[in-house]
Coordinates of C-alpha atoms in Angstrom, one line a residue:
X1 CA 219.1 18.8 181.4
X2 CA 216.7 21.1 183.1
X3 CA 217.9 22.9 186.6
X4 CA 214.4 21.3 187.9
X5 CA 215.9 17.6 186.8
X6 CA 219.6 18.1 187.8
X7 CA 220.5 15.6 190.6
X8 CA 221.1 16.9 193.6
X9 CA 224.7 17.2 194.6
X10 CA 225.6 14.6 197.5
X11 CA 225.6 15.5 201.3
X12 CA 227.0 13.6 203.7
X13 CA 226.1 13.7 207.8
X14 CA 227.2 10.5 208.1
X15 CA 231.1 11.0 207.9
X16 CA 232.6 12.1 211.0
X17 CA 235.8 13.0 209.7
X18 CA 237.5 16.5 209.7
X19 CA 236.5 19.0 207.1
X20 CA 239.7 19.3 205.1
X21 CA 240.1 22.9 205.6
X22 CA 240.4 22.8 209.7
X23 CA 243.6 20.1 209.1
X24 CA 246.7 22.4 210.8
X25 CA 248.7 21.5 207.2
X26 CA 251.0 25.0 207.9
X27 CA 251.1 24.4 212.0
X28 CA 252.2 20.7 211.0
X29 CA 254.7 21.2 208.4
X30 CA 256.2 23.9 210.8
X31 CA 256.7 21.2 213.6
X32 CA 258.0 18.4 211.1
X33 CA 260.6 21.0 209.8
X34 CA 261.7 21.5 213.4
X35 CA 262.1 18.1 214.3
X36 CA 264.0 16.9 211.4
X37 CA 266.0 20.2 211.1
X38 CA 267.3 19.2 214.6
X39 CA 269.5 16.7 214.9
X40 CA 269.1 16.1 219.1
X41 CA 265.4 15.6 218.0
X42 CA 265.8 13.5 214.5
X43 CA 268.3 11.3 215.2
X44 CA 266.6 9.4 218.4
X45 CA 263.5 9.8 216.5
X46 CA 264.2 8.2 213.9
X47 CA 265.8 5.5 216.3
X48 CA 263.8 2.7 218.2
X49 CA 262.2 4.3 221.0
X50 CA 261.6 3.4 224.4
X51 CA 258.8 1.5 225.2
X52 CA 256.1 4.3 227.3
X53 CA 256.9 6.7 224.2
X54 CA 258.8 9.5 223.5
X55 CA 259.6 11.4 226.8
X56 CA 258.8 14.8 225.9
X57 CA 256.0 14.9 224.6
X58 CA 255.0 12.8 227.5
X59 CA 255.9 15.9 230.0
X60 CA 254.0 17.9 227.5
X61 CA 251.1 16.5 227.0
X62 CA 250.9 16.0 231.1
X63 CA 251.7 19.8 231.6
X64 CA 249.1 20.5 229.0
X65 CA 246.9 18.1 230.5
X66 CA 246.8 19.6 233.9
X67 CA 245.8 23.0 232.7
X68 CA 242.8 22.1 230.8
X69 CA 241.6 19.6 233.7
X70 CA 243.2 22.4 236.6
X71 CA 239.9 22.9 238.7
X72 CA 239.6 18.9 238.7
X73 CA 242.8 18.0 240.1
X74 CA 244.4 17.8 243.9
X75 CA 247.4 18.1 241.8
X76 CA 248.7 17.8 238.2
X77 CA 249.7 15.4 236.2
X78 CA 252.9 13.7 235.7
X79 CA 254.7 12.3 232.7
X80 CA 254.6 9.0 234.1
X81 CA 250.9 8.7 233.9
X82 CA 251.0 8.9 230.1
X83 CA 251.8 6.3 227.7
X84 CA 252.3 7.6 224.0
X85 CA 250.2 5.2 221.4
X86 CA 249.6 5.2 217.9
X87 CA 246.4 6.7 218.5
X88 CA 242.6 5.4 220.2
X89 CA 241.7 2.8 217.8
X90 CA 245.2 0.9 217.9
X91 CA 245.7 1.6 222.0
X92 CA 242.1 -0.2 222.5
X93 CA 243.4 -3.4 221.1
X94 CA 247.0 -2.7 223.1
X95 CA 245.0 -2.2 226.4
X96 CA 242.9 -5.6 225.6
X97 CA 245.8 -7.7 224.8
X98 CA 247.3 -6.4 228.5
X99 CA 244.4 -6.3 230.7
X100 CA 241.8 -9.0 229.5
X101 CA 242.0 -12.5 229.3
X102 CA 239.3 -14.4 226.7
X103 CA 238.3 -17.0 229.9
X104 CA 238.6 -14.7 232.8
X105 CA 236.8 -11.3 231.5
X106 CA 233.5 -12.3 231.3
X107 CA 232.0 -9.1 229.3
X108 CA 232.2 -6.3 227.3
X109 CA 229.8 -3.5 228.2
X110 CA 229.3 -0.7 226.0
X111 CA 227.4 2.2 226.2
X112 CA 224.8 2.0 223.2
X113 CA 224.6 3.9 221.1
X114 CA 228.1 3.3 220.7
X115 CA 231.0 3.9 218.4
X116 CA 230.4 1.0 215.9
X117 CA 234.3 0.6 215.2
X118 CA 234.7 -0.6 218.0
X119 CA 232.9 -3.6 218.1
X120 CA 235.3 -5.7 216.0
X121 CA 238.4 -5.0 217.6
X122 CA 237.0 -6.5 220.8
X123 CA 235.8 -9.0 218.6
X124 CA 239.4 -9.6 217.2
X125 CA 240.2 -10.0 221.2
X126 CA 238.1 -13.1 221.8
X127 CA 235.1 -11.6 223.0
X128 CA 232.4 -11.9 220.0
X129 CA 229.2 -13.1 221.4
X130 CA 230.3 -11.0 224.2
X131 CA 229.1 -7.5 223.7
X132 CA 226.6 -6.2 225.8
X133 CA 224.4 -3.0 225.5
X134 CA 224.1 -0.7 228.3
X135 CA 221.6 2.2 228.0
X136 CA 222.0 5.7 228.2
X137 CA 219.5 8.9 229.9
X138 CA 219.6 12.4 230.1
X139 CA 222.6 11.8 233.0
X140 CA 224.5 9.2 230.4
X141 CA 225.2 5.1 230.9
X142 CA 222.6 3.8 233.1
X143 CA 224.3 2.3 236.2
X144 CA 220.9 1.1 237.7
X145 CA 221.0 -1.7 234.8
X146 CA 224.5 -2.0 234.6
X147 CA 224.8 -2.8 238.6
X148 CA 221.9 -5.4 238.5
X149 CA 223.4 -7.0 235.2
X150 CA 227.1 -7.5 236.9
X151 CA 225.2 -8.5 240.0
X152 CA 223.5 -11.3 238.1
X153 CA 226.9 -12.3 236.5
X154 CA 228.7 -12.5 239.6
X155 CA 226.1 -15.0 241.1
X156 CA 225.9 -17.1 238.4
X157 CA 229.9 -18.0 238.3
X158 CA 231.5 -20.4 239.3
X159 CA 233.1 -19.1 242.4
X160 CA 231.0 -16.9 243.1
X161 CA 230.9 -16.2 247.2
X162 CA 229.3 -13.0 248.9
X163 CA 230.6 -10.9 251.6
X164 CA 228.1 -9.6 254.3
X165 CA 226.6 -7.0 252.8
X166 CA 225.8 -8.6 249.3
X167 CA 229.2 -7.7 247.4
X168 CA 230.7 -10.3 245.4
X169 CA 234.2 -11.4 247.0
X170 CA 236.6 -13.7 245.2
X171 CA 239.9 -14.9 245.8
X172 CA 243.4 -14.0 244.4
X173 CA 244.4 -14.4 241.1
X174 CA 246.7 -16.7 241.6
X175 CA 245.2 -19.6 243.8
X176 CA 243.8 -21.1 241.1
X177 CA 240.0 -20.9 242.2
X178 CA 239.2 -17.1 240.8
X179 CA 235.7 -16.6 239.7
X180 CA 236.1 -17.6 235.6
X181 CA 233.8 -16.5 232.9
X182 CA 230.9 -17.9 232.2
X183 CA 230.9 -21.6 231.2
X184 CA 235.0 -21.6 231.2
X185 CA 236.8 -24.3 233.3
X186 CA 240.1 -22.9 233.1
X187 CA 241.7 -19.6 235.4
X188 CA 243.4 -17.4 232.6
X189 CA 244.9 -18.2 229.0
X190 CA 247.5 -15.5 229.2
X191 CA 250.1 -15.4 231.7
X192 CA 249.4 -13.0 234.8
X193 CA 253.2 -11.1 234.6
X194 CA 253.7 -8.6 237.8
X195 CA 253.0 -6.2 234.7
X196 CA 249.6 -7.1 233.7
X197 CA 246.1 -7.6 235.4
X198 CA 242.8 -9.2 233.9
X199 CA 239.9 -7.2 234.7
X200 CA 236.7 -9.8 235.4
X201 CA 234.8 -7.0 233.2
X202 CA 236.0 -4.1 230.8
X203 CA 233.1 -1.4 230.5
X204 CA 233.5 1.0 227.2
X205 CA 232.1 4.5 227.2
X206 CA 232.8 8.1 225.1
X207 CA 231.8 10.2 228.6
X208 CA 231.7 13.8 226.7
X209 CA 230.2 14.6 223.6
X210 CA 229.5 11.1 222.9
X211 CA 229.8 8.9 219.8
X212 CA 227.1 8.0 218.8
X213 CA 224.6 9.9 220.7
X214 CA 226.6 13.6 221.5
X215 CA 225.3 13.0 225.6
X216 CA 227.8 14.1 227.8
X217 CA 227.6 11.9 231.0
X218 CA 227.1 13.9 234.3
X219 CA 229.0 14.5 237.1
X220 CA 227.1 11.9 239.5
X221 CA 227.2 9.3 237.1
X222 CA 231.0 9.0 236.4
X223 CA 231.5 8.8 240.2
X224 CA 228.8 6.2 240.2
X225 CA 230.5 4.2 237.3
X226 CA 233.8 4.5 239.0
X227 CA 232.2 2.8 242.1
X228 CA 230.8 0.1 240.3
X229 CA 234.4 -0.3 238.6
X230 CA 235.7 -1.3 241.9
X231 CA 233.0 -3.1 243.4
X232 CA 233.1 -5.4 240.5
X233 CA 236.5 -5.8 239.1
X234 CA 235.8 -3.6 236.1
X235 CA 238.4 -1.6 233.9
X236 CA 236.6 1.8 232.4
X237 CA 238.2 2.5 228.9
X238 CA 237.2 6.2 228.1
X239 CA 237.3 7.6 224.8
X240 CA 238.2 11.2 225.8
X241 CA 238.8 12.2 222.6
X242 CA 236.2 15.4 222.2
X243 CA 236.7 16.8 225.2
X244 CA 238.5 20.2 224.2
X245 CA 236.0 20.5 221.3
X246 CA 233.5 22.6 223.1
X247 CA 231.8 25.9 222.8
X248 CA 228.2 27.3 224.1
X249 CA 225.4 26.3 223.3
X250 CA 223.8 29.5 222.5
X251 CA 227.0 30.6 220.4
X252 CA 226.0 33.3 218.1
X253 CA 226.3 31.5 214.6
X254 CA 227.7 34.3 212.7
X255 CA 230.6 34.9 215.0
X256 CA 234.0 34.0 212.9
X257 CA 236.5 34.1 215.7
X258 CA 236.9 33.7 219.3
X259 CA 239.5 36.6 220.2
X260 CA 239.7 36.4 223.7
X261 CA 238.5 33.0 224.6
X262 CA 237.0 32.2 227.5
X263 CA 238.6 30.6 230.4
X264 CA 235.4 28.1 230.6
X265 CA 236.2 27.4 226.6
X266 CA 239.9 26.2 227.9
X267 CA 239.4 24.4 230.5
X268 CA 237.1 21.1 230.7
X269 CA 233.8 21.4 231.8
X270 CA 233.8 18.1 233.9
X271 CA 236.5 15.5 235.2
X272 CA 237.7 13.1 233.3
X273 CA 236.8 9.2 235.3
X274 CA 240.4 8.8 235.2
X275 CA 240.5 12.1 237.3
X276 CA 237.9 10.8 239.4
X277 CA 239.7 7.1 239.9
X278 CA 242.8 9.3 241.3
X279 CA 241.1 11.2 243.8
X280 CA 237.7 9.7 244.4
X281 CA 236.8 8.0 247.7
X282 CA 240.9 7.3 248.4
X283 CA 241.7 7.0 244.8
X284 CA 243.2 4.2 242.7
X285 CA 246.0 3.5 245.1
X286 CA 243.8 3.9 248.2
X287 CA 244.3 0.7 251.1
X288 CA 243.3 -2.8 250.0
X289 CA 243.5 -1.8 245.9
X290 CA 246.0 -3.5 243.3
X291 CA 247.3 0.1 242.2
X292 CA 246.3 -0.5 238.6
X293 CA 243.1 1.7 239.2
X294 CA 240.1 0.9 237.7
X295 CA 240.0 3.5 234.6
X296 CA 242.4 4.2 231.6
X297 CA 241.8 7.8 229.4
X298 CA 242.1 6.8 226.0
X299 CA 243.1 9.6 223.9
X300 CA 244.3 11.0 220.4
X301 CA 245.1 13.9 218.3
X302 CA 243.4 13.2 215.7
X303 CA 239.8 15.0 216.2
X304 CA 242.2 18.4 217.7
X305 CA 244.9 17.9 215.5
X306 CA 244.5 15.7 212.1
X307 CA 243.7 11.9 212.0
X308 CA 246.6 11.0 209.5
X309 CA 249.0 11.7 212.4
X310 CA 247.8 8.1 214.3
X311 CA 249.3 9.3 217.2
X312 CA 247.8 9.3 221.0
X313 CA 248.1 8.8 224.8
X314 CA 246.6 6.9 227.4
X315 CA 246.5 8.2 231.1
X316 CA 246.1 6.2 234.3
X317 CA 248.0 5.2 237.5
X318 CA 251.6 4.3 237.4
X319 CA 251.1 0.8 237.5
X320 CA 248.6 0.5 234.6
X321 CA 250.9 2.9 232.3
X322 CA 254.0 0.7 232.9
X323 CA 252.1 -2.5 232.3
X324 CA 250.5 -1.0 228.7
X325 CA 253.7 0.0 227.6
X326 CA 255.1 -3.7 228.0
X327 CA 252.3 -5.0 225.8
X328 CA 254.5 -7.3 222.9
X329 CA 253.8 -4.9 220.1
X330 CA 255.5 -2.2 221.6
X331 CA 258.0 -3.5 223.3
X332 CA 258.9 -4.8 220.3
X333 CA 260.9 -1.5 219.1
X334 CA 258.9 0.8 221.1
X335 CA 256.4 3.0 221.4
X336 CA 254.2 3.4 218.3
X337 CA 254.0 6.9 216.1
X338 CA 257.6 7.3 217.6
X339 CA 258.6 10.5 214.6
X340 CA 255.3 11.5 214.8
X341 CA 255.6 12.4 218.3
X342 CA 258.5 14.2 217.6
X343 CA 256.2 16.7 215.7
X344 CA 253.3 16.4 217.8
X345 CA 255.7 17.5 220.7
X346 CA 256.9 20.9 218.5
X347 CA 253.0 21.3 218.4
X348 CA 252.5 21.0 221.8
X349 CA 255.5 23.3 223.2
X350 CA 255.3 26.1 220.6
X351 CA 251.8 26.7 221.8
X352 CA 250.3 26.2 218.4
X353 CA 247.8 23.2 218.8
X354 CA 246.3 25.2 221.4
X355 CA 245.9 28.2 218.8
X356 CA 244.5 26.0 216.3
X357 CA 241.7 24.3 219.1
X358 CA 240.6 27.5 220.7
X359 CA 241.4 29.8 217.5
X360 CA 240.0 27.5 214.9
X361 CA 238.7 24.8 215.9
X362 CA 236.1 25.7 218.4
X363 CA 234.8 28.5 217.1
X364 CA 234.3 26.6 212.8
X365 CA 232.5 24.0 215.4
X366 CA 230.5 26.4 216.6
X367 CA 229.3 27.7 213.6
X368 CA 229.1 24.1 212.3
X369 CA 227.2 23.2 215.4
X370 CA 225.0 26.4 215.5
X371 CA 224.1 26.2 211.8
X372 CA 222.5 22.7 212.1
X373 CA 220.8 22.5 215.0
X374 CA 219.3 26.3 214.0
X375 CA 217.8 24.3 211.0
X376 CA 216.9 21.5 213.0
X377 CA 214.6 23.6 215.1
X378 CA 213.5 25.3 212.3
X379 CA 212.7 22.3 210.3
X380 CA 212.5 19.0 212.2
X381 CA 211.3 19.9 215.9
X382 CA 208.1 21.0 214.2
X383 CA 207.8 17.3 212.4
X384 CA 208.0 15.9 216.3
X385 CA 211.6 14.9 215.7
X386 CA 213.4 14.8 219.3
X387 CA 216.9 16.3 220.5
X388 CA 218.3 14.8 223.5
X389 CA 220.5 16.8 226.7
X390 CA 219.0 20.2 224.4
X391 CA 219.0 22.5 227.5
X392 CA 222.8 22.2 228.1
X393 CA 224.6 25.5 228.4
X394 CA 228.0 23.3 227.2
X395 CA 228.1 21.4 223.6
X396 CA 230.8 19.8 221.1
X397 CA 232.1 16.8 220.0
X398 CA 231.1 16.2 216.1
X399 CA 227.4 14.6 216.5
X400 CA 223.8 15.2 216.7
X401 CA 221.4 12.5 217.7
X402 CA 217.8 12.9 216.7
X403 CA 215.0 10.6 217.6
X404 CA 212.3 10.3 214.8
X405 CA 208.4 10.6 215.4
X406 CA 207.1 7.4 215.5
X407 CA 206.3 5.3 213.0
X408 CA 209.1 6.2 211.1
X409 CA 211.8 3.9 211.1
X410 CA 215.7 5.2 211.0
X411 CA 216.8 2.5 208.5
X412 CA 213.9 3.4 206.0
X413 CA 214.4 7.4 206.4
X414 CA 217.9 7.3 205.7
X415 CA 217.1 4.6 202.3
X416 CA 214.7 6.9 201.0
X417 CA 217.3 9.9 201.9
X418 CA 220.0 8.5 199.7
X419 CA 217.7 7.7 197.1
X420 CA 215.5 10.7 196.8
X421 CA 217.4 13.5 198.5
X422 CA 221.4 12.5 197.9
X423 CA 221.6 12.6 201.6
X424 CA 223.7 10.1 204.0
X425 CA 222.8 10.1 207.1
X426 CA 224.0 7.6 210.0
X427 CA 220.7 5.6 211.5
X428 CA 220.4 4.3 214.4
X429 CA 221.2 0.2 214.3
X430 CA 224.5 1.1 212.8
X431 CA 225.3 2.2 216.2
X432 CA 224.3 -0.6 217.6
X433 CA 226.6 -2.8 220.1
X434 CA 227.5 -6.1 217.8
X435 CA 224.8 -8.8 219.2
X436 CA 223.2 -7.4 221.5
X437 CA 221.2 -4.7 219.5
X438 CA 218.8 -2.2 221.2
X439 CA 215.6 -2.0 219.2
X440 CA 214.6 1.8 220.1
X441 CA 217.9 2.3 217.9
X442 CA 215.5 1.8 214.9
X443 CA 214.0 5.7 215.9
X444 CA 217.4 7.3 215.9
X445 CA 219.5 8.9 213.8
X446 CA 223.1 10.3 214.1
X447 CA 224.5 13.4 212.2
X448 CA 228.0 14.9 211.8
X449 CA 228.3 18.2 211.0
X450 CA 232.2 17.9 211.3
X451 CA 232.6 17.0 207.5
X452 CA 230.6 18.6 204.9
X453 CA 231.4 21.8 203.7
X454 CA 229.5 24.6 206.5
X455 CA 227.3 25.8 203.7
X456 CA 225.7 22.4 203.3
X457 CA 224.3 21.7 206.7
X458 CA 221.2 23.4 206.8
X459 CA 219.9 22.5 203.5
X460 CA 221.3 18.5 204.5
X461 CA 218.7 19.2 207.4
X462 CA 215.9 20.6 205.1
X463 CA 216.4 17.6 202.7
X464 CA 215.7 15.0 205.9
X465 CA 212.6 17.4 206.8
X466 CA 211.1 16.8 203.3
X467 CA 212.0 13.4 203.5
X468 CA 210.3 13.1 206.8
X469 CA 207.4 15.1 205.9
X470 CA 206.6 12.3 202.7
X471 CA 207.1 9.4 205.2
X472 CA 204.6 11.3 207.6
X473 CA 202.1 12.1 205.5
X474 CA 202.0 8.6 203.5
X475 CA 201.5 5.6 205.0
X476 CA 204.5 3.6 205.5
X477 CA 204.5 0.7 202.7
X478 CA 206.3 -2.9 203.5
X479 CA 209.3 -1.7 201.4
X480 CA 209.9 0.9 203.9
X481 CA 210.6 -1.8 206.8
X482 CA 213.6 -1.6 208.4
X483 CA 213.8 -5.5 207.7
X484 CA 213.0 -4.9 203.9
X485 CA 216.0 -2.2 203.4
X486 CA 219.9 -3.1 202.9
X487 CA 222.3 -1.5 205.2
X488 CA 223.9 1.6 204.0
X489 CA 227.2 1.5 203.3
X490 CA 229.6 3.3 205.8
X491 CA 232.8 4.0 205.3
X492 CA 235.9 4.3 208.1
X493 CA 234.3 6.5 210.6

């Protein structure tokens, strides 16, 4: 076979998994050594644990946790605002199963382009059909829509009585009359223990360096969204799982290591809505409120650490924390990823996960980072391919969004991709919210450059130019509808 015939080898900017070679394996097998070499350490954690998780690495991960957050907080964090999980995925269905009830919680809203795994574990809480799309700008979720659209739900329910300035008021939980969801006759399935609160709504959102779309939701917003929260009985689940992942966006490409990092490069660039629910406008415990607070921090080691490790933590008031850790599945034994936080905590408190995030880990995704978008510039702005938030001086996360000159359509470019390039690329519909689809989606692509090997990235993005460039220059036949084309496969990510 000719060089000129050889297939093309396979790249893939769909994936959004960890290039193998940024995994901590030596930093890791360190820690596990520790732990198990230790019998004060092994024994108990090898043991049923108790039911919030494993203490220490609770007080770690809060003393860690106030000094990337430091210039956000009135004051730092405390072990008993964390909960250890078995990571962001499993803790999603944990908080559902504590703080939603499938005839009281009327919605799911999710910030779309969302994180498509997602949809089905609400779904596997009762709430298929459910899903609804909320829209994103420059400054992230749109609250405009999202006000108007609880506004509308409140009126409709049953229940429903207004105060005298327009807000929705309802009574108690437990007088049996609450506002229901809509078309429900009954108050709650699940019992209301002293533990446990349903939310009327649960809002979903990935505030920094967002999945799908990379947007990192401004400072205005979040204290919008944590307003609306309250006003309408809404629990905010955050994925905050890119957050230390950043770098500048004008990062020199070539540069291998970060030697000295910079105290903006260890410390987060905005509060977390968690932050703001503590602090903002009298904070979650403020007069008149519950306690529970109106926004849990979803976290997880597995995008600064490795994935295999299904270990995480959730952060938010007392009250909430206490009440997750009493959902059934871990109170049944305790605490999930119970040995594997015995090793995350010989991570934390030897100081080497923070080595590997500002030493490694920021500066490959830099490079990573730098090296595509370079060749997107180079290549794709000239086609009239768009790059959203492109004047921040702050980037990370694992994503790229792109939105394609018209009339190409996402589902179509990444068909012919696959088929003429051996290119995988993520389009737009896949990141749609189950049912209630967006239709600019079809324009929009996502890319990782997280996965493939560095040295692949900037030809992946010269293969979509000359894909591009064919589908610009002929005219698009049926068999490059989006309706005409399959799905692409995706795999778990």
């Amino acid at each position: 076979m000719t060089e000129k015939h050889r297939p093309k080898s396979s790249i893939n900017l769909l994936k959004g998994w960890p290039n193998p070679c940024l995994l901590p394996v030596a930093q890791i097998n360190a820690a596990s050594a520790s732990a198990l070499s230790d019998p004060n350490v092994s024994t108990p954690g090898l043991l049923y644990g108790p039911d919030p998780g494993y203490w220490p690495l609770r007080e770690g991960i809060a003393t860690w946790l106030s000094r990337f957050y430091e210039k956000h907080l009135k004051a730092s964090i405390h072990a008993e605002r964390i909960c250890i999980t078995g990571g962001a995925s499993q803790n999603l269905a944990s908080i559902l199963q504590v703080f939603s009830d499938p005839v009281y919680t009327r919605y799911i809203w999710m910030v779309s382009p969302t994180y498509f795994r997602v949809c089905p574990i609400f779904e596997d809480n009762a709430f298929a059909g459910r899903l609804r799309s909320v829209a994103e700008d420059d400054e992230g979720i749109d609250v405009d829509f999202l006000r108007k659209r609880l506004q509308d739900e409140d009126q409709n329910a049953p229940g429903y009585e207004a105060s005298g300035n327009g807000s929705p008021t309802h009574r108690p939980h437990n007088d049996g009359h609450e506002v229901r969801s809509n078309g429900n006759t009954k108050d709650t399935l699940k019992g209301l223990q002293p533990w446990r609160k349903a939310y009327r709504n649960v809002i979903y959102a990935v505030p920094t360096f967002s999945n799908a779309s990379s947007r990192t939701m401004t400072l205005r917003r979040r204290q919008e969204l944590v307003q609306i929260a309250r006003q309408y009985d809404a629990l905010v689940i955050t994925d905050d799982v890119y957050d230390q992942l950043q770098w500048p966006s004008k990062q020199d490409a070539e540069q291998s290591t970060y030697d000295d990092p910079s105290p903006s490069l260890q410390q987060a660039l905005l509060p977390r809505l968690v932050d703001i629910d503590r602090w903002f406008q009298g904070g979650a415990e403020r007069h008149g409120a519950d306690g529970f607070g109106n926004v849990v921090s979803n976290a997880s080691f597995s995008k600064i650490a490795a994935p295999g490790v299904r270990c995480g933590w959730a952060e938010g008031s007392e009250s909430f924390i206490w009440g997750l850790s009493k959902c059934g599945s871990s109170a049944s034994g305790g605490a999930p990823s119970h040995m594997t936080s015995t090793f995350m905590t010989q991570l934390l408190s030897s100081g080497e996960l923070e080595k590997h995030i500002y030493n490694t880990l920021q500066p490959a995704y830099a490079r990573r980072y730098n090296s595509m978008n370079s060749a997107i510039e180079r290549h794709l702005l000239p086609l009239g391919v768009i790059l959203p938030q492109s004047d921040r001086d702050v980037v990370g996360g694992y994503f790229l969004w792109l939105e394609l000159p018209k009339p190409l359509v996402a589902e179509a470019v990444a068909q012919r991709a696959k088929d003429e390039e051996n290119l995988i690329i993520g389009q737009g519909p896949l990141f749609a919210v189950y049912g209630d689809e967006r239709k600019d989606l079809e324009r929009q692509v996502r890319l990782c450059f997280s996965w493939e090997a560095e040295e692949n990235l900037s030809e992946g993005i010269q293969r979509l130019a000359t894909v591009i460039r064919k589908m610009l220059r002929d005219p698009l036949s049926p068999s490059d509808t989006a309706a005409s084309r399959p799905s692409l496969p995706v795999g778990g990510y």
